[in-house]
PDB file of C-alpha atoms and ligand atoms in Angstrom:
ATOM      1  CA  MET Y   1     -13.836  33.345  21.257  1.00 55.00           C
ATOM      2  CA  THR Y   2     -16.184  32.694  19.054  1.00 68.00           C
ATOM      3  CA  PHE Y   3     -15.650  32.546  15.131  1.00 82.00           C
ATOM      4  CA  ASP Y   4     -17.780  34.955  13.197  1.00 91.00           C
ATOM      5  CA  ILE Y   5     -17.751  32.402   9.927  1.00 93.00           C
ATOM      6  CA  SER Y   6     -20.596  35.055   8.376  1.00 93.00           C
ATOM      7  CA  GLU Y   7     -17.299  36.998   7.461  1.00 94.00           C
ATOM      8  CA  PHE Y   8     -16.181  34.371   4.674  1.00 97.00           C
ATOM      9  CA  ARG Y   9     -19.676  33.967   3.418  1.00 98.00           C
ATOM     10  CA  VAL Y  10     -20.963  35.228   0.536  1.00 98.00           C
ATOM     11  CA  SER Y  11     -24.484  36.612   0.681  1.00 97.00           C
ATOM     12  CA  ALA Y  12     -27.347  36.210  -1.891  1.00 97.00           C
ATOM     13  CA  GLY Y  13     -26.633  38.346  -5.299  1.00 94.00           C
ATOM     14  CA  GLU Y  14     -23.122  39.615  -3.612  1.00 97.00           C
ATOM     15  CA  ALA Y  15     -19.470  39.218  -6.089  1.00 98.00           C
ATOM     16  CA  PRO Y  16     -17.244  38.059  -3.830  1.00 98.00           C
ATOM     17  CA  LYS Y  17     -14.539  39.989  -5.582  1.00 98.00           C
ATOM     18  CA  LEU Y  18     -11.999  37.374  -5.013  1.00 98.00           C
ATOM     19  CA  ASN Y  19      -9.435  39.621  -6.524  1.00 97.00           C
ATOM     20  CA  LYS Y  20      -9.487  42.266  -3.321  1.00 97.00           C
ATOM     21  CA  ARG Y  21      -9.112  39.488  -0.909  1.00 97.00           C
ATOM     22  CA  ASP Y  22      -6.149  38.572   0.968  1.00 98.00           C
ATOM     23  CA  THR Y  23      -5.358  34.402   0.388  1.00 98.00           C
ATOM     24  CA  ARG Y  24      -3.252  34.964   4.118  1.00 98.00           C
ATOM     25  CA  ALA Y  25      -5.697  36.780   6.309  1.00 97.00           C
ATOM     26  CA  THR Y  26      -6.078  34.432   9.616  1.00 96.00           C
ATOM     27  CA  THR Y  27      -9.052  36.338   9.677  1.00 93.00           C
ATOM     28  CA  GLY Y  28     -10.360  36.277  13.855  1.00 90.00           C
ATOM     29  CA  TRP Y  29      -6.811  34.286  14.758  1.00 93.00           C
ATOM     30  CA  ASP Y  30      -3.750  35.900  15.666  1.00 93.00           C
ATOM     31  CA  SER Y  31      -1.721  35.211  12.628  1.00 94.00           C
ATOM     32  CA  ASN Y  32       1.514  34.294  14.649  1.00 95.00           C
ATOM     33  CA  ASP Y  33      -0.612  31.183  16.463  1.00 95.00           C
ATOM     34  CA  LYS Y  34      -0.072  28.643  14.609  1.00 96.00           C
ATOM     35  CA  ASP Y  35      -0.210  26.269  16.919  1.00 97.00           C
ATOM     36  CA  GLY Y  36      -2.842  27.028  19.213  1.00 96.00           C
ATOM     37  CA  GLY Y  37      -4.322  27.456  15.645  1.00 95.00           C
ATOM     38  CA  LYS Y  38      -3.703  23.265  15.325  1.00 95.00           C
ATOM     39  CA  GLN Y  39      -4.656  22.480  18.600  1.00 96.00           C
ATOM     40  CA  ARG Y  40      -7.985  25.079  18.044  1.00 96.00           C
ATOM     41  CA  VAL Y  41      -9.102  22.299  15.157  1.00 96.00           C
ATOM     42  CA  LEU Y  42      -8.597  19.209  16.946  1.00 96.00           C
ATOM     43  CA  GLU Y  43     -10.976  20.873  19.967  1.00 96.00           C
ATOM     44  CA  LEU Y  44     -13.205  21.172  16.348  1.00 96.00           C
ATOM     45  CA  ASN Y  45     -12.571  17.825  15.584  1.00 96.00           C
ATOM     46  CA  GLU Y  46     -14.160  16.047  17.837  1.00 96.00           C
ATOM     47  CA  ARG Y  47     -16.991  18.355  18.314  1.00 97.00           C
ATOM     48  CA  LEU Y  48     -17.407  16.940  14.788  1.00 97.00           C
ATOM     49  CA  GLU Y  49     -17.604  13.601  15.894  1.00 97.00           C
ATOM     50  CA  GLN Y  50     -20.696  14.539  18.190  1.00 97.00           C
ATOM     51  CA  LEU Y  51     -22.467  16.203  15.975  1.00 97.00           C
ATOM     52  CA  GLN Y  52     -21.646  13.921  12.650  1.00 97.00           C
ATOM     53  CA  GLU Y  53     -22.455  10.793  15.692  1.00 97.00           C
ATOM     54  CA  LEU Y  54     -26.140  12.307  16.206  1.00 97.00           C
ATOM     55  CA  LEU Y  55     -26.961  13.167  12.696  1.00 97.00           C
ATOM     56  CA  TRP Y  56     -26.636   9.263  11.765  1.00 96.00           C
ATOM     57  CA  ALA Y  57     -28.525   8.670  15.116  1.00 96.00           C
ATOM     58  CA  GLU Y  58     -30.937  11.212  14.316  1.00 96.00           C
ATOM     59  CA  GLY Y  59     -30.985  10.301  10.992  1.00 96.00           C
ATOM     60  CA  LYS Y  60     -33.174  13.197   9.843  1.00 96.00           C
ATOM     61  CA  ASN Y  61     -30.687  15.394   7.930  1.00 97.00           C
ATOM     62  CA  ARG Y  62     -28.419  15.022   5.545  1.00 98.00           C
ATOM     63  CA  VAL Y  63     -25.162  17.056   5.011  1.00 98.00           C
ATOM     64  CA  LEU Y  64     -23.649  18.364   1.363  1.00 98.00           C
ATOM     65  CA  VAL Y  65     -20.016  20.310   0.986  1.00 98.00           C
ATOM     66  CA  VAL Y  66     -18.643  21.755  -1.807  1.00 98.00           C
ATOM     67  CA  LEU Y  67     -14.876  21.668  -2.384  1.00 98.00           C
ATOM     68  CA  GLN Y  68     -13.768  23.671  -4.821  1.00 98.00           C
ATOM     69  CA  ALA Y  69     -10.141  24.704  -5.396  1.00 98.00           C
ATOM     70  CA  MET Y  70      -7.375  25.855  -7.611  1.00 98.00           C
ATOM     71  CA  ASP Y  71      -5.487  22.812  -8.730  1.00 96.00           C
ATOM     72  CA  ALA Y  72      -2.786  22.982  -5.191  1.00 97.00           C
ATOM     73  CA  GLY Y  73      -5.522  24.538  -3.755  1.00 97.00           C
ATOM     74  CA  GLY Y  74      -5.562  22.186  -1.281  1.00 97.00           C
ATOM     75  CA  LYS Y  75      -8.549  19.551  -1.346  1.00 97.00           C
ATOM     76  CA  ASP Y  76      -7.943  16.625   0.012  1.00 96.00           C
ATOM     77  CA  GLY Y  77      -5.590  18.204   2.524  1.00 97.00           C
ATOM     78  CA  THR Y  78      -9.301  20.070   3.986  1.00 97.00           C
ATOM     79  CA  VAL Y  79     -10.650  16.849   3.676  1.00 96.00           C
ATOM     80  CA  ARG Y  80      -7.466  14.349   5.778  1.00 95.00           C
ATOM     81  CA  HIS Y  81      -7.681  17.065   9.055  1.00 95.00           C
ATOM     82  CA  VAL Y  82     -11.013  18.446   9.255  1.00 95.00           C
ATOM     83  CA  PHE Y  83     -12.978  15.364   9.469  1.00 93.00           C
ATOM     84  CA  GLU Y  84      -9.708  13.368  11.085  1.00 90.00           C
ATOM     85  CA  GLY Y  85     -11.398  11.267  13.773  1.00 86.00           C
ATOM     86  CA  VAL Y  86     -15.299  11.333  12.483  1.00 92.00           C
ATOM     87  CA  ASN Y  87     -16.621   7.747  11.892  1.00 91.00           C
ATOM     88  CA  PRO Y  88     -16.082   6.857   7.814  1.00 89.00           C
ATOM     89  CA  THR Y  89     -19.313   5.050   8.488  1.00 87.00           C
ATOM     90  CA  GLY Y  90     -21.363   8.595   8.175  1.00 86.00           C
ATOM     91  CA  VAL Y  91     -19.144  11.276   5.969  1.00 94.00           C
ATOM     92  CA  LYS Y  92     -18.570   9.892   2.073  1.00 96.00           C
ATOM     93  CA  VAL Y  93     -16.314  11.290  -0.006  1.00 97.00           C
ATOM     94  CA  ALA Y  94     -17.218  11.588  -3.751  1.00 98.00           C
ATOM     95  CA  SER Y  95     -14.712  12.811  -6.135  1.00 98.00           C
ATOM     96  CA  PHE Y  96     -16.065  14.274  -9.738  1.00 98.00           C
ATOM     97  CA  LYS Y  97     -12.904  13.984 -12.136  1.00 97.00           C
ATOM     98  CA  LYS Y  98     -12.625  13.728 -15.928  1.00 97.00           C
ATOM     99  CA  PRO Y  99     -16.030  12.654 -17.675  1.00 98.00           C
ATOM    100  CA  THR Y 100     -16.256   9.383 -18.769  1.00 98.00           C
ATOM    101  CA  ASP Y 101     -18.040   8.877 -22.418  1.00 98.00           C
ATOM    102  CA  GLU Y 102     -20.782   7.155 -20.285  1.00 98.00           C
ATOM    103  CA  GLU Y 103     -21.353  10.959 -17.922  1.00 98.00           C
ATOM    104  CA  LEU Y 104     -21.054  12.467 -21.178  1.00 97.00           C
ATOM    105  CA  ALA Y 105     -23.854  11.101 -22.933  1.00 98.00           C
ATOM    106  CA  HIS Y 106     -25.574  12.118 -20.285  1.00 98.00           C
ATOM    107  CA  ASP Y 107     -26.888  15.396 -18.519  1.00 98.00           C
ATOM    108  CA  TYR Y 108     -23.907  16.967 -16.457  1.00 98.00           C
ATOM    109  CA  LEU Y 109     -26.369  16.809 -13.505  1.00 98.00           C
ATOM    110  CA  TRP Y 110     -26.607  12.691 -14.086  1.00 98.00           C
ATOM    111  CA  ARG Y 111     -23.424  11.826 -12.191  1.00 98.00           C
ATOM    112  CA  ILE Y 112     -23.534  14.379  -9.525  1.00 98.00           C
ATOM    113  CA  HIS Y 113     -27.108  13.351  -8.059  1.00 98.00           C
ATOM    114  CA  HIS Y 114     -26.576  10.107  -7.189  1.00 97.00           C
ATOM    115  CA  HIS Y 115     -23.955  11.042  -4.664  1.00 98.00           C
ATOM    116  CA  VAL Y 116     -25.592  13.205  -2.870  1.00 98.00           C
ATOM    117  CA  PRO Y 117     -26.691  13.010   0.219  1.00 98.00           C
ATOM    118  CA  ALA Y 118     -28.944  10.525   2.270  1.00 97.00           C
ATOM    119  CA  ASN Y 119     -30.642  10.280   5.613  1.00 97.00           C
ATOM    120  CA  GLY Y 120     -27.746  10.759   8.627  1.00 96.00           C
ATOM    121  CA  GLU Y 121     -24.810  11.255   6.299  1.00 97.00           C
ATOM    122  CA  ILE Y 122     -22.106  13.946   5.169  1.00 98.00           C
ATOM    123  CA  VAL Y 123     -21.215  13.669   2.085  1.00 98.00           C
ATOM    124  CA  VAL Y 124     -18.023  16.254   1.035  1.00 98.00           C
ATOM    125  CA  PHE Y 125     -17.442  16.530  -2.891  1.00 98.00           C
ATOM    126  CA  ASN Y 126     -14.244  16.831  -3.899  1.00 98.00           C
ATOM    127  CA  ARG Y 127     -15.366  18.576  -7.477  1.00 98.00           C
ATOM    128  CA  SER Y 128     -18.673  18.859  -8.406  1.00 98.00           C
ATOM    129  CA  HIS Y 129     -21.438  19.623 -10.946  1.00 98.00           C
ATOM    130  CA  TYR Y 130     -18.846  23.631 -10.104  1.00 98.00           C
ATOM    131  CA  GLU Y 131     -16.393  22.362 -12.920  1.00 98.00           C
ATOM    132  CA  ASP Y 132     -18.751  22.057 -15.360  1.00 98.00           C
ATOM    133  CA  VAL Y 133     -19.258  26.104 -14.478  1.00 98.00           C
ATOM    134  CA  LEU Y 134     -15.380  26.541 -14.399  1.00 98.00           C
ATOM    135  CA  VAL Y 135     -13.157  23.862 -16.141  1.00 98.00           C
ATOM    136  CA  VAL Y 136     -15.463  23.716 -19.181  1.00 98.00           C
ATOM    137  CA  ARG Y 137     -15.682  27.223 -19.670  1.00 98.00           C
ATOM    138  CA  VAL Y 138     -12.366  27.370 -19.028  1.00 98.00           C
ATOM    139  CA  LEU Y 139     -11.317  25.265 -21.666  1.00 97.00           C
ATOM    140  CA  ASP Y 140     -13.929  25.650 -23.888  1.00 97.00           C
ATOM    141  CA  LEU Y 141     -16.036  22.031 -23.088  1.00 98.00           C
ATOM    142  CA  ALA Y 142     -18.459  23.383 -23.997  1.00 97.00           C
ATOM    143  CA  PRO Y 143     -20.142  26.567 -26.161  1.00 98.00           C
ATOM    144  CA  LYS Y 144     -20.890  29.592 -23.666  1.00 98.00           C
ATOM    145  CA  SER Y 145     -24.818  29.641 -24.785  1.00 98.00           C
ATOM    146  CA  ARG Y 146     -24.716  25.803 -23.565  1.00 98.00           C
ATOM    147  CA  TRP Y 147     -22.099  26.174 -20.052  1.00 98.00           C
ATOM    148  CA  SER Y 148     -23.940  29.944 -19.592  1.00 98.00           C
ATOM    149  CA  LYS Y 149     -27.694  28.585 -18.602  1.00 98.00           C
ATOM    150  CA  ARG Y 150     -26.309  25.886 -16.113  1.00 98.00           C
ATOM    151  CA  TYR Y 151     -25.514  28.827 -13.632  1.00 98.00           C
ATOM    152  CA  GLU Y 152     -29.550  28.670 -13.218  1.00 98.00           C
ATOM    153  CA  HIS Y 153     -30.323  25.418 -13.275  1.00 98.00           C
ATOM    154  CA  ILE Y 154     -27.129  24.659 -10.727  1.00 98.00           C
ATOM    155  CA  VAL Y 155     -29.307  27.636  -8.726  1.00 98.00           C
ATOM    156  CA  ASN Y 156     -32.439  25.205  -9.329  1.00 98.00           C
ATOM    157  CA  PHE Y 157     -31.291  22.223  -8.460  1.00 98.00           C
ATOM    158  CA  GLU Y 158     -29.301  23.093  -4.769  1.00 99.00           C
ATOM    159  CA  GLN Y 159     -32.604  24.338  -3.653  1.00 98.00           C
ATOM    160  CA  MET Y 160     -34.730  21.327  -4.953  1.00 98.00           C
ATOM    161  CA  LEU Y 161     -31.917  19.405  -2.403  1.00 98.00           C
ATOM    162  CA  ALA Y 162     -32.079  22.234   0.444  1.00 98.00           C
ATOM    163  CA  ASP Y 163     -36.045  22.096  -0.296  1.00 98.00           C
ATOM    164  CA  GLU Y 164     -36.161  18.291   0.309  1.00 97.00           C
ATOM    165  CA  GLY Y 165     -34.065  18.192   3.869  1.00 96.00           C
ATOM    166  CA  THR Y 166     -30.613  19.027   2.614  1.00 98.00           C
ATOM    167  CA  THR Y 167     -27.792  21.314   3.934  1.00 98.00           C
ATOM    168  CA  ILE Y 168     -26.103  23.079   1.603  1.00 98.00           C
ATOM    169  CA  VAL Y 169     -22.188  24.447   2.052  1.00 98.00           C
ATOM    170  CA  LYS Y 170     -20.175  24.995  -0.471  1.00 98.00           C
ATOM    171  CA  ILE Y 171     -16.049  26.320  -0.004  1.00 98.00           C
ATOM    172  CA  PHE Y 172     -14.336  28.448  -2.160  1.00 98.00           C
ATOM    173  CA  LEU Y 173     -10.445  26.974  -1.019  1.00 98.00           C
ATOM    174  CA  HIS Y 174      -9.055  30.457  -1.855  1.00 98.00           C
ATOM    175  CA  ILE Y 175      -5.191  30.481  -2.808  1.00 98.00           C
ATOM    176  CA  SER Y 176      -2.586  32.790  -4.598  1.00 98.00           C
ATOM    177  CA  ARG Y 177      -0.810  32.682  -7.931  1.00 98.00           C
ATOM    178  CA  ALA Y 178       2.015  32.708  -5.712  1.00 98.00           C
ATOM    179  CA  GLU Y 179       1.419  30.435  -2.671  1.00 98.00           C
ATOM    180  CA  GLN Y 180       0.091  27.771  -5.902  1.00 98.00           C
ATOM    181  CA  GLN Y 181       3.766  28.093  -7.926  1.00 98.00           C
ATOM    182  CA  GLU Y 182       4.776  27.049  -4.694  1.00 98.00           C
ATOM    183  CA  ARG Y 183       3.160  23.820  -3.420  1.00 97.00           C
ATOM    184  CA  LEU Y 184       3.340  22.683  -7.361  1.00 97.00           C
ATOM    185  CA  GLN Y 185       7.109  23.441  -6.935  1.00 97.00           C
ATOM    186  CA  ALA Y 186       7.288  22.113  -4.559  1.00 97.00           C
ATOM    187  CA  ARG Y 187       5.815  18.059  -5.748  1.00 96.00           C
ATOM    188  CA  LEU Y 188       8.388  18.237  -8.309  1.00 96.00           C
ATOM    189  CA  ASP Y 189      11.088  18.991  -5.385  1.00 97.00           C
ATOM    190  CA  GLU Y 190      10.030  16.336  -2.456  1.00 96.00           C
ATOM    191  CA  PRO Y 191      10.432  13.259  -3.980  1.00 96.00           C
ATOM    192  CA  ASP Y 192       7.191  11.708  -1.876  1.00 95.00           C
ATOM    193  CA  LYS Y 193       5.052  14.499  -3.528  1.00 95.00           C
ATOM    194  CA  ASN Y 194       6.398  13.357  -6.875  1.00 96.00           C
ATOM    195  CA  TRP Y 195       2.923  11.187  -7.878  1.00 96.00           C
ATOM    196  CA  LYS Y 196       1.065  14.280  -7.220  1.00 94.00           C
ATOM    197  CA  PHE Y 197       3.188  16.077  -9.619  1.00 95.00           C
ATOM    198  CA  ASP Y 198       0.478  16.714 -13.224  1.00 94.00           C
ATOM    199  CA  PRO Y 199       1.940  18.349 -16.831  1.00 94.00           C
ATOM    200  CA  GLY Y 200      -2.182  19.647 -16.726  1.00 93.00           C
ATOM    201  CA  ASP Y 201      -1.579  21.742 -14.458  1.00 94.00           C
ATOM    202  CA  LEU Y 202       0.439  23.335 -15.720  1.00 96.00           C
ATOM    203  CA  ILE Y 203      -1.372  23.967 -18.842  1.00 94.00           C
ATOM    204  CA  MET Y 204      -4.222  25.180 -16.184  1.00 95.00           C
ATOM    205  CA  ARG Y 205      -2.218  27.326 -14.268  1.00 97.00           C
ATOM    206  CA  GLU Y 206      -1.138  29.646 -17.250  1.00 97.00           C
ATOM    207  CA  ARG Y 207      -4.946  30.214 -17.540  1.00 97.00           C
ATOM    208  CA  TRP Y 208      -4.989  31.328 -14.075  1.00 98.00           C
ATOM    209  CA  ASP Y 209      -6.824  33.934 -14.751  1.00 98.00           C
ATOM    210  CA  ASP Y 210      -9.947  33.280 -16.989  1.00 98.00           C
ATOM    211  CA  PHE Y 211     -10.083  30.738 -14.158  1.00 98.00           C
ATOM    212  CA  GLN Y 212     -10.363  33.613 -11.800  1.00 98.00           C
ATOM    213  CA  GLN Y 213     -13.007  34.811 -13.372  1.00 98.00           C
ATOM    214  CA  ALA Y 214     -15.062  31.566 -13.755  1.00 98.00           C
ATOM    215  CA  PHE Y 215     -14.696  30.807 -10.168  1.00 98.00           C
ATOM    216  CA  GLU Y 216     -15.890  35.027  -9.356  1.00 98.00           C
ATOM    217  CA  ASP Y 217     -19.176  34.563 -11.502  1.00 98.00           C
ATOM    218  CA  ALA Y 218     -19.828  31.047 -10.204  1.00 98.00           C
ATOM    219  CA  ILE Y 219     -19.845  32.229  -7.043  1.00 98.00           C
ATOM    220  CA  ALA Y 220     -21.489  35.437  -7.428  1.00 98.00           C
ATOM    221  CA  LYS Y 221     -24.261  33.614  -9.919  1.00 98.00           C
ATOM    222  CA  THR Y 222     -24.923  30.669  -7.565  1.00 98.00           C
ATOM    223  CA  SER Y 223     -24.209  31.169  -3.827  1.00 98.00           C
ATOM    224  CA  THR Y 224     -28.086  31.483  -2.181  1.00 98.00           C
ATOM    225  CA  ASN Y 225     -29.173  31.973   1.251  1.00 98.00           C
ATOM    226  CA  ASP Y 226     -30.232  27.335   1.787  1.00 98.00           C
ATOM    227  CA  ALA Y 227     -27.540  27.090  -0.004  1.00 98.00           C
ATOM    228  CA  PRO Y 228     -24.292  29.619   0.096  1.00 98.00           C
ATOM    229  CA  TRP Y 229     -20.248  29.712  -0.795  1.00 98.00           C
ATOM    230  CA  TYR Y 230     -17.782  30.974   1.203  1.00 98.00           C
ATOM    231  CA  VAL Y 231     -14.729  31.676   0.646  1.00 98.00           C
ATOM    232  CA  ILE Y 232     -12.099  30.737   2.582  1.00 98.00           C
ATOM    233  CA  PRO Y 233      -8.134  32.739   2.540  1.00 98.00           C
ATOM    234  CA  ALA Y 234      -6.317  29.476   2.369  1.00 98.00           C
ATOM    235  CA  ASP Y 235      -2.909  29.979   1.776  1.00 98.00           C
ATOM    236  CA  ARG Y 236      -2.151  28.997   5.679  1.00 98.00           C
ATOM    237  CA  LYS Y 237      -3.238  25.562   6.135  1.00 98.00           C
ATOM    238  CA  TRP Y 238      -3.990  25.828   9.070  1.00 97.00           C
ATOM    239  CA  PHE Y 239      -6.305  28.303   9.188  1.00 97.00           C
ATOM    240  CA  ARG Y 240      -8.168  26.599   6.366  1.00 98.00           C
ATOM    241  CA  ASN Y 241      -8.485  24.599   8.704  1.00 98.00           C
ATOM    242  CA  ILE Y 242      -9.688  26.065  11.613  1.00 97.00           C
ATOM    243  CA  ALA Y 243     -12.254  27.881   9.151  1.00 97.00           C
ATOM    244  CA  ILE Y 244     -13.936  25.462   7.581  1.00 98.00           C
ATOM    245  CA  SER Y 245     -14.496  22.733  11.324  1.00 97.00           C
ATOM    246  CA  GLU Y 246     -15.781  26.103  12.767  1.00 97.00           C
ATOM    247  CA  ILE Y 247     -18.188  26.430   9.440  1.00 97.00           C
ATOM    248  CA  LEU Y 248     -19.250  22.812   9.458  1.00 98.00           C
ATOM    249  CA  VAL Y 249     -20.090  22.937  13.404  1.00 97.00           C
ATOM    250  CA  GLN Y 250     -21.905  25.635  13.322  1.00 97.00           C
ATOM    251  CA  THR Y 251     -23.463  24.669  10.688  1.00 97.00           C
ATOM    252  CA  LEU Y 252     -24.515  21.288  12.025  1.00 98.00           C
ATOM    253  CA  GLU Y 253     -25.061  23.092  15.296  1.00 97.00           C
ATOM    254  CA  GLY Y 254     -27.654  24.920  13.956  1.00 97.00           C
ATOM    255  CA  LEU Y 255     -29.770  21.867  13.102  1.00 97.00           C
ATOM    256  CA  ASN Y 256     -30.663  21.568  16.960  1.00 96.00           C
ATOM    257  CA  MET Y 257     -30.246  18.280  16.559  1.00 98.00           C
ATOM    258  CA  GLU Y 258     -31.426  15.589  18.790  1.00 96.00           C
ATOM    259  CA  PHE Y 259     -30.162  12.187  20.042  1.00 96.00           C
ATOM    260  CA  PRO Y 260     -33.983   9.634  19.304  1.00 94.00           C
ATOM    261  CA  ALA Y 261     -36.003   8.543  22.543  1.00 92.00           C
ATOM    262  CA  PRO Y 262     -35.455   5.584  24.052  1.00 89.00           C
ATOM    263  CA  ALA Y 263     -37.596   2.387  23.195  1.00 89.00           C
ATOM    264  CA  GLN Y 264     -40.267   2.190  26.187  1.00 90.00           C
ATOM    265  CA  GLY Y 265     -38.646   0.210  29.410  1.00 90.00           C
ATOM    266  CA  LEU Y 266     -34.571   0.128  28.999  1.00 90.00           C
ATOM    267  CA  ASP Y 267     -34.247   0.763  32.005  1.00 87.00           C
ATOM    268  CA  GLU Y 268     -36.129  -2.794  33.435  1.00 90.00           C
ATOM    269  CA  ILE Y 269     -34.063  -4.613  30.657  1.00 92.00           C
ATOM    270  CA  VAL Y 270     -31.244  -6.585  32.559  1.00 93.00           C
ATOM    271  CA  ILE Y 271     -28.476  -8.509  30.053  1.00 94.00           C
ATOM    272  CA  PRO Y 272     -28.663 -11.937  31.123  1.00 94.00           C
ATOM    273  CA  ASP Y 273     -25.563 -13.378  31.919  1.00 91.00           C
TER     274      ASP Y 273
HETATM  275  P1  ATP G 301      -4.844  16.586  -7.004  1.00 58.07           P
HETATM  276  O1  ATP G 301      -5.704  18.478  -6.680  1.00 58.07           O
HETATM  277  O2  ATP G 301      -4.963  15.503  -6.436  1.00 58.07           O
HETATM  278  O3  ATP G 301      -4.816  16.749  -8.771  1.00 58.07           O
HETATM  279  P2  ATP G 301      -8.111  16.537  -8.857  1.00 58.07           P
HETATM  280  O4  ATP G 301      -9.138  17.064  -7.897  1.00 58.07           O
HETATM  281  O5  ATP G 301      -6.858  17.435  -9.522  1.00 58.07           O
HETATM  282  O6  ATP G 301      -7.104  16.173  -7.843  1.00 58.07           O
HETATM  283  P3  ATP G 301      -7.489  14.798 -10.485  1.00 58.07           P
HETATM  284  O7  ATP G 301      -7.418  13.492 -11.100  1.00 58.07           O
HETATM  285  O8  ATP G 301      -5.618  15.305 -10.837  1.00 58.07           O
HETATM  286  O9  ATP G 301      -7.527  15.591  -9.310  1.00 58.07           O
HETATM  287  O10 ATP G 301      -8.044  16.011 -12.154  1.00 58.07           O
HETATM  288  C1  ATP G 301      -9.453  16.109 -12.120  1.00 58.07           C
HETATM  289  C2  ATP G 301      -9.545  16.758 -13.588  1.00 58.07           C
HETATM  290  O11 ATP G 301     -10.559  16.930 -14.244  1.00 58.07           O
HETATM  291  C3  ATP G 301      -9.512  18.084 -13.006  1.00 58.07           C
HETATM  292  O12 ATP G 301      -8.530  18.289 -13.883  1.00 58.07           O
HETATM  293  C4  ATP G 301     -10.452  19.061 -13.354  1.00 58.07           C
HETATM  294  O13 ATP G 301     -11.064  20.532 -14.791  1.00 58.07           O
HETATM  295  C5  ATP G 301     -11.424  17.569 -14.516  1.00 58.07           C
HETATM  296  N1  ATP G 301     -12.324  17.468 -14.254  1.00 58.07           N
HETATM  297  C6  ATP G 301     -13.803  16.943 -13.497  1.00 58.07           C
HETATM  298  N2  ATP G 301     -14.722  17.394 -13.398  1.00 58.07           N
HETATM  299  C7  ATP G 301     -14.784  17.842 -14.742  1.00 58.07           C
HETATM  300  C8  ATP G 301     -16.064  17.898 -16.178  1.00 58.07           C
HETATM  301  N3  ATP G 301     -16.443  18.231 -15.780  1.00 58.07           N
HETATM  302  N4  ATP G 301     -15.548  18.443 -17.540  1.00 58.07           N
HETATM  303  C9  ATP G 301     -14.789  18.280 -18.038  1.00 58.07           C
HETATM  304  N5  ATP G 301     -12.982  17.961 -16.873  1.00 58.07           N
HETATM  305  C10 ATP G 301     -12.818  18.671 -15.250  1.00 58.07           C
HETATM  306 MG1   MG G 302      -5.224  17.788 -10.308  1.00 58.07          MG
END
């Protein structure tokens, strides 16, 4: 079966219309076939492992994956499942938390740029510079006159990265308000999930609609041909994992990579006893 990842891609200039999208959708997959779905993710893991090795060996391309979501949206689970089995040497995760004093004393892209991928690397941003038009906007951490200019900076910054050889994939894990409630409740109810419960998440949850609007605008204003956003229905974790694995595999396959030519005369070399 071919899986059409363009179903989830937001075209340049298009509004994602988040409130019209079904967060439980399993587009292109039978919604009852969870077991088959999990099997498919394992197959895609293997393919991703090969592609990552090729990316590393060839050393020409850089891949940046931006992950954004509401709290409990599944960013950590996505990293864990999608990159399972992939050689950690070539994959880095950069998590962006509340900025430190030093970070706040600089422009908002300062802390970001340092973490972008080098040749041969895949870097996953767990949160990103988008926080500076999301939480910063919703909680009024900077005046509108400041954050409203950032969409354009971000488009230009990402275009620069793309022009210099970085492949960019931006993923929004789209969960429903009800699904968030369930997941936050589980963090309270299940002792081994208690550590994940952050009372601050409840304050953010009160601002659900404002966050959705901030995501809607951010995605609409910054999805470009070279740095597209994908909106992934993420209430069903197994489907989310398939969709994201497919996007990564198909994106990497699109790079048409090749292993470097072997050194001359390898066939004449005999390894001595
Ligand atoms: P988890 O899902 O496990 O809770 P997390 O990504 O939410 O992981 P936390 O340490 O709980 O990690 O939260 C990070 C917090 O940092 C978030 O509330 C986020 O909004 C905030 N943050 C990230 N970047 C910025 C920024 N540029 N300005 C202000 N707050 C930010
Ligand atoms: Mg959190």
